[in-house]
Amino acid sequence: MDHFTYKNGLLHAEDVAIADIAATVGTPFYVYSTATLTRHYTLFTEALSPLPHQVCFAIKSLSNIAVLKTLGDLGAGMDVVSIGEYHRARAAGIPGDRIVFSGVGKTRDEMRVALTGGIRQVNVESEPELRALSEVAVSLGVTVPITIRVNPDVDAKTHEKIATGKKDNKFGIPISRASAVYAEAAALPSLDIVGIDVHIGSQLTDLAPFEQAYLMVADLTRRLRTEGHDIRRLDLGGGLGIPYTRSNDAPPLPLDYGALIKRTVGDLGCEIEIEPGRLISGNAGLLVAGVIYVKQGEGRDFLILDAAMNDLIRPAMYGAHHDIIPVIEPAAGVEQHPFDIVGPVCESGDTFAKSRPMPPLAEGELVAFRSAGAYGAVMASEYNSRPLIPEVLVHGDQFAVIRERPTFDEILKRDTLPIWL
Ligand code: LLP
């Protein structure tokens, strides 16, 4: 469910007309709904209650500081995978003891910043990282809480580029080696083993792979405890999928996911952590674009938008589907016509949809990409020297620009000329 609906024939974000935002900030832009972010976060906390738990929002999906503060004010922790994301979380007022540091390639410099600033735990992904982290902690004179991410070799049945729990993926340590790695961790100075971490992939639309992985984590918890480790926290990762079409897909709900967690690991007396990104942010955002031209091709017609692959890379990168709807509600029963929906970038990969049935649209009219809150703005680039587009946050009948569109002056002055030019 989200808060983007037609009211009196006009698409709204909560109580704000999308056309009013467009008139103020220009197109294209991203817009997020506070009510939807809040609802999705709350669904998880309700689903995990009464287990002791901490929901850590995966910042990688949507990292605007205003969004992080919205969630942080509700009690959310954050899952960060770079020190840049750590700085964002801190700038949003999230205390260090609610920030989890994940990722396969944390550098010593990044570790130093996180350990100095405060961290809930570091999720370690390899033996060399374990040793590096121990060295850094010793040098700072602190003890760092850790989990070790295990790779359960489970098929998450999702797009191959976002599956992370198979043994040929770069993530985690093979679960078969867990005893040895935990023993090494226990012997290293300044590390405090608090638990186990697992994350098998993103956009999972079936609970079975989660169940498989979590049962393995439950077994591992019991085994590591008999080996003397005080396993008291389980980080179960993110990955719960969202519906990308209004009609035909209905992935499991957070409530079902919570019930699965209780069934598989609920009796272990552990604090449960999860790291959802997409389910919280995905359907809380739209990408709004204007139609530049309606162009007749040979045997196909093109809708050329002012948004492009640099603004939303998911269709080009993963062949992802996003529903695209007109901002003015089409009259009931209006005839639809198939369009290839494209951006202005100079490659054919800059195609959002092929032969997509759309109601009649004219130059200057607005369309909205649904489910664009997650992995939209955060994956944008300035390819073709197109400025990063603004982000807007709606709250009831108010809206605010939470990231400005940069001016060309600002963009150009980042380049500098060497002395010989
Ligand atoms: N935790 C870890 C360790 C992760 O690697 C990820 C996502 C998450 C949590 C959050 O997963 P989520 O709940 O959002 O599924 N750019 C891709 C998605 C990449 C996901 C990477 N890791 C896309 O646009 O589909």
Coordinates of C-alpha atoms and ligand atoms in Angstrom, one line a residue:
M1 CA 0.0 0.0 0.0
D2 CA 1.2 3.5 -0.6
H3 CA -0.1 7.1 -0.5
F4 CA 0.0 8.0 -4.2
T5 CA -3.6 8.1 -5.4
Y6 CA -5.7 10.1 -7.8
K7 CA -8.0 12.7 -6.2
N8 CA -10.4 14.6 -8.4
G9 CA -8.6 13.2 -11.4
L10 CA -5.1 14.4 -10.3
L11 CA -2.3 12.2 -9.0
H12 CA -1.4 13.1 -5.4
A13 CA 1.3 12.3 -3.0
E14 CA -0.6 12.2 0.3
D15 CA -2.5 15.5 0.1
V16 CA -0.2 17.3 -2.4
A17 CA -0.9 17.4 -6.1
I18 CA 2.1 16.1 -8.1
A19 CA 1.4 18.9 -10.6
D20 CA 1.9 21.5 -7.9
I21 CA 5.3 20.1 -7.0
A22 CA 6.3 19.9 -10.7
A23 CA 5.3 23.6 -11.1
T24 CA 7.6 24.5 -8.2
V25 CA 10.7 22.3 -8.8
G26 CA 10.4 21.4 -12.5
T27 CA 10.8 17.9 -13.9
P28 CA 12.2 15.4 -13.5
F29 CA 12.2 14.8 -9.8
Y30 CA 11.8 12.1 -7.1
V31 CA 9.0 12.5 -4.5
Y32 CA 8.7 10.4 -1.3
S33 CA 5.7 10.0 1.0
T34 CA 6.3 10.3 4.8
A35 CA 3.1 8.3 5.5
T36 CA 4.2 5.4 3.3
L37 CA 7.7 5.3 4.8
T38 CA 6.2 5.4 8.3
R39 CA 3.7 2.7 7.5
H40 CA 6.3 0.3 6.0
Y41 CA 8.7 0.7 8.9
T42 CA 5.9 0.2 11.4
L43 CA 4.8 -3.0 9.6
F44 CA 8.2 -4.5 10.4
T45 CA 8.3 -3.5 14.0
E46 CA 4.8 -4.9 14.5
A47 CA 5.7 -8.1 12.7
L48 CA 8.7 -8.7 14.9
S49 CA 7.0 -7.8 18.2
P50 CA 7.1 -9.1 20.9
L51 CA 10.6 -10.4 20.1
P52 CA 13.4 -8.0 21.1
H53 CA 14.4 -6.4 17.8
Q54 CA 15.9 -3.6 15.9
V55 CA 14.9 -2.7 12.4
C56 CA 18.0 -1.2 10.6
F57 CA 16.9 0.5 7.4
A58 CA 19.3 -0.3 4.5
I59 CA 20.5 3.2 3.6
K60 CA 21.7 2.0 0.2
S61 CA 18.1 1.9 -1.0
L62 CA 17.4 5.6 -0.3
S63 CA 19.9 7.7 1.5
N64 CA 18.5 11.2 1.7
I65 CA 19.1 12.6 5.2
A66 CA 15.5 13.8 5.5
V67 CA 14.3 10.3 4.8
L68 CA 16.8 8.8 7.3
K69 CA 15.7 11.3 10.0
T70 CA 12.0 10.5 9.3
L71 CA 12.7 6.8 10.0
G72 CA 15.3 7.4 12.8
D73 CA 12.7 9.5 14.7
L74 CA 10.5 6.4 14.7
G75 CA 13.3 4.4 16.3
A76 CA 14.9 2.9 13.2
G77 CA 18.5 1.9 13.2
M78 CA 20.5 2.0 9.9
D79 CA 22.5 -0.5 7.9
V80 CA 25.4 1.2 6.2
V81 CA 27.9 -0.3 3.7
S82 CA 30.3 2.6 3.4
I83 CA 31.6 5.4 5.5
G84 CA 29.7 7.8 3.4
E85 CA 26.5 6.1 4.4
Y86 CA 27.7 6.2 8.1
H87 CA 28.1 10.0 7.8
R88 CA 24.6 10.3 6.4
A89 CA 23.2 8.3 9.3
R90 CA 25.0 10.4 11.8
A91 CA 24.0 13.6 10.0
A92 CA 20.4 12.4 10.4
G93 CA 20.9 12.2 14.1
I94 CA 21.0 8.4 14.4
P95 CA 23.2 7.4 17.4
G96 CA 26.1 5.1 16.7
D97 CA 24.6 2.3 18.7
R98 CA 21.8 2.0 16.2
I99 CA 24.2 1.8 13.1
V100 CA 25.3 -1.6 11.7
F101 CA 28.3 -1.6 9.4
S102 CA 27.9 -4.2 6.6
G103 CA 29.8 -4.8 3.3
V104 CA 32.6 -7.0 1.9
G105 CA 35.3 -4.4 1.5
K106 CA 35.5 -2.1 4.5
T107 CA 38.8 -0.3 4.6
R108 CA 40.8 0.3 7.7
D109 CA 40.2 4.0 7.4
E110 CA 36.4 3.4 7.3
M111 CA 36.7 1.1 10.3
R112 CA 38.6 3.8 12.2
V113 CA 35.9 6.4 11.6
A114 CA 33.1 4.0 12.6
L115 CA 34.8 2.8 15.7
T116 CA 35.7 6.3 16.8
G117 CA 32.2 7.6 16.1
G118 CA 30.4 4.7 17.6
I119 CA 28.8 1.6 16.1
R120 CA 26.3 -1.0 17.1
Q121 CA 28.2 -3.8 15.4
V122 CA 30.3 -4.6 12.5
N123 CA 29.2 -7.5 10.2
V124 CA 32.4 -9.1 9.2
E125 CA 32.6 -10.9 5.9
S126 CA 36.0 -12.6 5.8
E127 CA 39.0 -13.7 7.8
P128 CA 41.3 -10.9 6.5
E129 CA 38.7 -8.4 7.5
L130 CA 38.5 -9.9 10.9
R131 CA 42.2 -9.4 11.4
A132 CA 42.1 -5.9 10.1
L133 CA 39.2 -4.9 12.3
S134 CA 41.0 -6.4 15.4
E135 CA 44.1 -4.4 14.6
V136 CA 42.2 -1.2 14.2
A137 CA 40.2 -1.8 17.4
V138 CA 43.4 -2.5 19.3
S139 CA 45.1 0.6 18.0
L140 CA 42.1 2.7 19.1
G141 CA 41.9 0.9 22.5
V142 CA 38.3 -0.1 22.0
T143 CA 36.3 -3.4 21.8
V144 CA 34.1 -3.8 18.8
P145 CA 30.9 -5.8 18.8
I146 CA 30.8 -8.1 15.7
T147 CA 28.8 -10.7 13.9
I148 CA 30.2 -12.8 11.1
R149 CA 28.2 -13.0 7.9
V150 CA 27.6 -16.5 6.8
N151 CA 26.9 -17.6 3.3
P152 CA 24.4 -20.4 3.5
D153 CA 24.5 -21.3 -0.2
V154 CA 20.8 -20.8 -0.7
D155 CA 19.2 -19.9 -4.0
A156 CA 17.2 -16.7 -3.3
K157 CA 15.3 -17.1 -6.6
T158 CA 15.8 -13.5 -7.6
H159 CA 17.6 -11.6 -10.3
E160 CA 21.2 -13.0 -10.6
K161 CA 22.7 -9.5 -10.0
I162 CA 21.1 -9.1 -6.6
A163 CA 21.4 -12.7 -5.3
T164 CA 24.0 -12.8 -2.6
G165 CA 23.6 -16.1 -0.7
K166 CA 25.0 -18.6 -3.1
K167 CA 28.5 -20.0 -2.6
D168 CA 29.8 -18.5 -5.8
N169 CA 28.8 -15.0 -4.6
K170 CA 31.5 -12.8 -2.9
F171 CA 29.5 -12.4 0.3
G172 CA 30.1 -13.8 3.7
I173 CA 32.1 -16.9 4.8
P174 CA 30.9 -20.4 3.8
I175 CA 28.6 -21.6 6.6
S176 CA 30.6 -24.9 6.6
R177 CA 33.7 -22.9 7.8
A178 CA 31.8 -21.0 10.5
S179 CA 33.2 -22.9 13.5
A180 CA 36.8 -22.3 12.5
V181 CA 36.2 -18.6 11.7
Y182 CA 34.3 -18.0 15.0
A183 CA 37.2 -19.7 16.8
E184 CA 39.7 -17.4 15.2
A185 CA 37.5 -14.3 16.0
A186 CA 37.3 -15.4 19.6
A187 CA 41.1 -15.6 19.8
L188 CA 41.7 -12.1 18.3
P189 CA 42.0 -9.2 20.7
S190 CA 39.3 -6.4 21.0
L191 CA 36.5 -8.2 19.2
D192 CA 33.3 -9.1 21.0
I193 CA 31.3 -11.7 19.1
V194 CA 27.6 -10.8 19.6
G195 CA 26.0 -12.9 16.9
I196 CA 25.5 -14.1 13.4
D197 CA 24.6 -12.2 10.2
V198 CA 23.0 -13.5 7.0
H199 CA 21.6 -11.8 3.9
I200 CA 20.8 -13.9 0.9
G201 CA 19.5 -11.4 -1.7
S202 CA 17.1 -8.7 -2.6
Q203 CA 13.6 -8.6 -4.1
L204 CA 12.7 -12.1 -2.8
T205 CA 9.1 -12.9 -3.6
D206 CA 9.0 -16.3 -1.9
L207 CA 9.6 -17.0 1.8
A208 CA 11.1 -20.5 1.2
P209 CA 14.7 -19.3 0.7
F210 CA 14.5 -17.2 3.9
E211 CA 13.2 -20.2 5.7
Q212 CA 16.0 -22.4 4.5
A213 CA 18.6 -19.8 5.5
Y214 CA 17.1 -19.0 8.9
L215 CA 16.9 -22.7 9.8
M216 CA 20.6 -23.0 9.1
V217 CA 21.3 -19.9 11.2
A218 CA 19.3 -21.5 14.1
D219 CA 21.3 -24.7 13.9
L220 CA 24.5 -22.6 13.7
T221 CA 23.5 -20.6 16.8
R222 CA 23.1 -23.8 18.8
R223 CA 26.4 -25.2 17.6
L224 CA 28.4 -22.0 18.2
R225 CA 26.9 -21.8 21.7
T226 CA 28.1 -25.3 22.5
E227 CA 31.5 -24.2 21.2
G228 CA 31.5 -21.4 23.8
H229 CA 30.4 -18.3 21.9
D230 CA 27.8 -16.1 23.4
I231 CA 25.4 -15.7 20.4
R232 CA 22.8 -13.2 21.5
R233 CA 21.9 -11.3 18.4
L234 CA 20.9 -12.5 14.9
D235 CA 21.0 -10.1 11.9
L236 CA 18.8 -11.7 9.4
G237 CA 19.5 -9.2 6.5
G238 CA 17.0 -7.5 4.2
G239 CA 15.5 -8.6 0.9
L240 CA 11.8 -8.9 1.3
G241 CA 10.4 -8.1 -2.2
I242 CA 7.7 -5.6 -3.1
P243 CA 5.0 -5.6 -5.8
Y244 CA 6.2 -3.7 -8.8
T245 CA 2.9 -4.0 -10.7
R246 CA -0.5 -3.2 -9.3
S247 CA -2.1 -6.2 -10.9
N248 CA -0.3 -9.5 -10.8
D249 CA 2.3 -9.9 -8.1
A250 CA 1.7 -10.2 -4.4
P251 CA 4.9 -10.9 -2.5
P252 CA 4.6 -12.1 1.1
L253 CA 3.7 -9.4 3.6
P254 CA 6.0 -8.3 6.5
L255 CA 3.6 -10.0 8.9
D256 CA 4.2 -13.4 7.1
Y257 CA 7.9 -12.7 7.2
G258 CA 7.8 -11.9 10.9
A259 CA 5.9 -15.1 11.6
L260 CA 8.6 -17.0 9.7
I261 CA 11.3 -15.4 11.8
K262 CA 9.5 -16.3 15.0
R263 CA 9.0 -19.9 13.7
T264 CA 12.6 -20.4 12.7
V265 CA 14.7 -18.5 15.2
G266 CA 12.2 -17.1 17.7
D267 CA 13.0 -19.7 20.4
L268 CA 16.7 -18.9 20.7
G269 CA 16.4 -16.0 23.0
C270 CA 18.3 -13.7 20.6
E271 CA 17.7 -10.1 19.8
I272 CA 16.5 -10.0 16.1
E273 CA 17.9 -7.4 13.7
I274 CA 16.7 -7.0 10.1
E275 CA 18.0 -4.7 7.4
P276 CA 15.1 -4.0 5.0
G277 CA 15.6 -1.4 2.3
R278 CA 13.3 -1.8 -0.6
L279 CA 10.2 -2.7 1.3
I280 CA 10.4 0.5 3.3
S281 CA 11.4 2.9 0.6
G282 CA 10.4 1.3 -2.8
N283 CA 6.8 2.0 -2.9
A284 CA 7.3 5.2 -0.9
G285 CA 8.7 7.0 -3.9
L286 CA 7.8 8.2 -7.5
L287 CA 9.9 9.5 -10.2
V288 CA 8.0 12.2 -12.0
A289 CA 8.9 13.1 -15.6
G290 CA 7.6 15.3 -18.4
V291 CA 6.9 14.3 -21.9
I292 CA 9.3 16.1 -24.3
Y293 CA 8.1 14.6 -27.6
V294 CA 5.7 12.0 -28.9
K295 CA 7.6 10.6 -31.9
Q296 CA 6.3 8.3 -34.6
G297 CA 8.9 5.6 -35.5
E298 CA 8.6 2.8 -38.0
G299 CA 6.1 0.4 -36.7
R300 CA 6.4 1.8 -33.2
D301 CA 5.8 5.0 -31.4
F302 CA 8.1 6.6 -28.8
L303 CA 7.3 8.6 -25.7
I304 CA 10.4 10.7 -25.1
L305 CA 10.6 11.8 -21.5
D306 CA 12.9 14.3 -19.7
A307 CA 14.0 11.5 -17.3
A308 CA 16.5 9.0 -18.5
M309 CA 18.6 6.0 -17.5
N310 CA 20.9 8.1 -15.5
D311 CA 18.0 9.1 -13.3
L312 CA 16.6 5.6 -12.9
I313 CA 18.9 2.8 -14.0
R314 CA 16.9 -0.2 -12.9
P315 CA 15.2 -0.9 -16.3
A316 CA 18.5 -0.7 -18.2
M317 CA 20.5 -2.6 -15.6
Y318 CA 18.1 -5.4 -14.5
G319 CA 15.4 -5.2 -17.1
A320 CA 13.2 -4.1 -14.2
H321 CA 9.6 -3.2 -14.7
H322 CA 8.2 0.1 -13.2
D323 CA 4.5 1.0 -13.7
I324 CA 4.3 4.4 -15.5
I325 CA 1.1 6.3 -15.0
P326 CA -0.1 9.7 -16.2
V327 CA -0.4 12.4 -13.6
I328 CA -3.8 13.4 -15.0
E329 CA -6.1 10.4 -14.4
P330 CA -7.2 9.0 -17.8
A331 CA -10.9 8.9 -18.4
A332 CA -12.5 5.5 -17.8
G333 CA -12.4 3.3 -20.9
V334 CA -10.0 5.6 -22.8
E335 CA -8.2 3.8 -25.6
Q336 CA -4.6 2.9 -24.9
H337 CA -1.8 2.8 -27.4
P338 CA 1.6 1.0 -27.2
F339 CA 4.6 3.2 -26.7
D340 CA 8.3 2.6 -26.2
I341 CA 9.0 4.9 -23.3
V342 CA 12.5 6.3 -23.5
G343 CA 14.8 9.1 -22.2
P344 CA 17.1 11.5 -24.1
V345 CA 20.4 9.7 -23.3
C346 CA 22.3 8.6 -26.4
E347 CA 22.1 4.9 -26.2
S348 CA 19.3 2.5 -27.0
G349 CA 19.6 1.0 -23.5
D350 CA 17.9 4.3 -22.3
T351 CA 14.5 2.6 -22.6
F352 CA 12.2 2.4 -19.6
A353 CA 9.5 0.2 -21.3
K354 CA 8.8 -1.4 -24.6
S355 CA 5.3 -1.4 -26.2
R356 CA 3.8 -0.2 -23.0
P357 CA 0.1 0.5 -23.4
M358 CA -0.5 4.2 -22.4
P359 CA -3.5 6.5 -22.7
P360 CA -3.0 9.5 -25.0
L361 CA -0.3 11.9 -23.8
A362 CA 0.9 15.1 -25.3
E363 CA 4.1 17.2 -25.0
G364 CA 4.4 18.8 -21.6
E365 CA 2.2 16.3 -19.8
L366 CA 3.5 14.5 -16.8
V367 CA 4.0 10.8 -16.0
A368 CA 5.0 9.1 -12.8
F369 CA 7.1 5.9 -12.4
R370 CA 5.8 4.0 -9.4
S371 CA 7.9 2.0 -7.0
A372 CA 10.9 4.3 -7.6
G373 CA 11.8 5.1 -4.0
A374 CA 14.3 2.3 -3.6
Y375 CA 17.5 2.1 -5.8
G376 CA 16.3 5.1 -7.8
A377 CA 17.9 8.4 -6.7
V378 CA 20.8 6.6 -5.0
M379 CA 21.9 4.9 -8.2
A380 CA 21.6 8.0 -10.4
S381 CA 24.6 9.5 -12.2
E382 CA 25.3 12.6 -14.3
Y383 CA 25.8 10.6 -17.5
N384 CA 25.5 12.9 -20.5
S385 CA 26.1 15.8 -18.1
R386 CA 22.6 15.6 -16.9
P387 CA 22.3 17.1 -13.4
L388 CA 21.2 14.8 -10.5
I389 CA 17.5 15.5 -10.1
P390 CA 15.8 17.0 -7.0
E391 CA 14.2 15.0 -4.2
V392 CA 11.1 16.1 -2.6
L393 CA 9.5 14.9 0.7
V394 CA 5.7 15.1 1.3
H395 CA 4.1 15.2 4.7
G396 CA 0.3 15.5 4.6
D397 CA -0.4 18.7 2.8
Q398 CA 3.2 20.0 2.9
F399 CA 6.1 19.3 0.7
A400 CA 9.8 20.3 0.8
V401 CA 12.7 20.0 -1.5
I402 CA 15.2 17.7 0.4
R403 CA 17.8 17.8 -2.3
E404 CA 18.1 20.7 -4.8
R405 CA 18.9 20.3 -8.4
P406 CA 22.5 21.5 -8.8
T407 CA 23.2 24.4 -11.1
F408 CA 25.5 23.9 -14.1
D409 CA 27.9 26.3 -12.5
E410 CA 28.1 24.0 -9.5
I411 CA 28.6 21.0 -11.7
L412 CA 31.2 22.6 -14.0
K413 CA 33.3 24.0 -11.2
R414 CA 34.0 20.5 -9.8
D415 CA 36.3 20.0 -12.8
T416 CA 39.7 21.7 -12.6
L417 CA 42.3 22.4 -15.3
P418 CA 45.9 21.1 -14.9
I419 CA 48.7 23.6 -14.9
W420 CA 49.7 22.9 -18.5
L421 CA 46.3 23.9 -19.9
Ligands
LLP1 N1 21.5 -5.9 3.7 C1 22.5 -6.1 2.9 C2 23.7 -6.7 3.4 C3 22.3 -5.9 1.5 O1 23.3 -6.2 0.7 C4 21.1 -5.3 1.0 C5 20.9 -5.0 -0.4 C6 20.1 -5.1 2.0 C7 20.3 -5.4 3.3 C8 18.8 -4.5 1.6 O2 18.0 -5.3 0.7 P1 16.5 -4.9 0.3 O3 15.7 -5.1 1.6 O4 16.5 -3.5 -0.2 O5 16.2 -5.9 -0.7 N2 20.1 -2.2 -6.9 C9 19.3 -3.4 -6.8 C10 19.2 -3.9 -5.4 C11 20.6 -4.1 -4.7 C12 20.5 -4.7 -3.3 C13 21.8 -4.8 -2.6 N3 21.8 -5.2 -1.3 C14 18.0 -3.1 -7.4 O6 17.7 -2.0 -7.9 O7 17.1 -4.0 -7.5

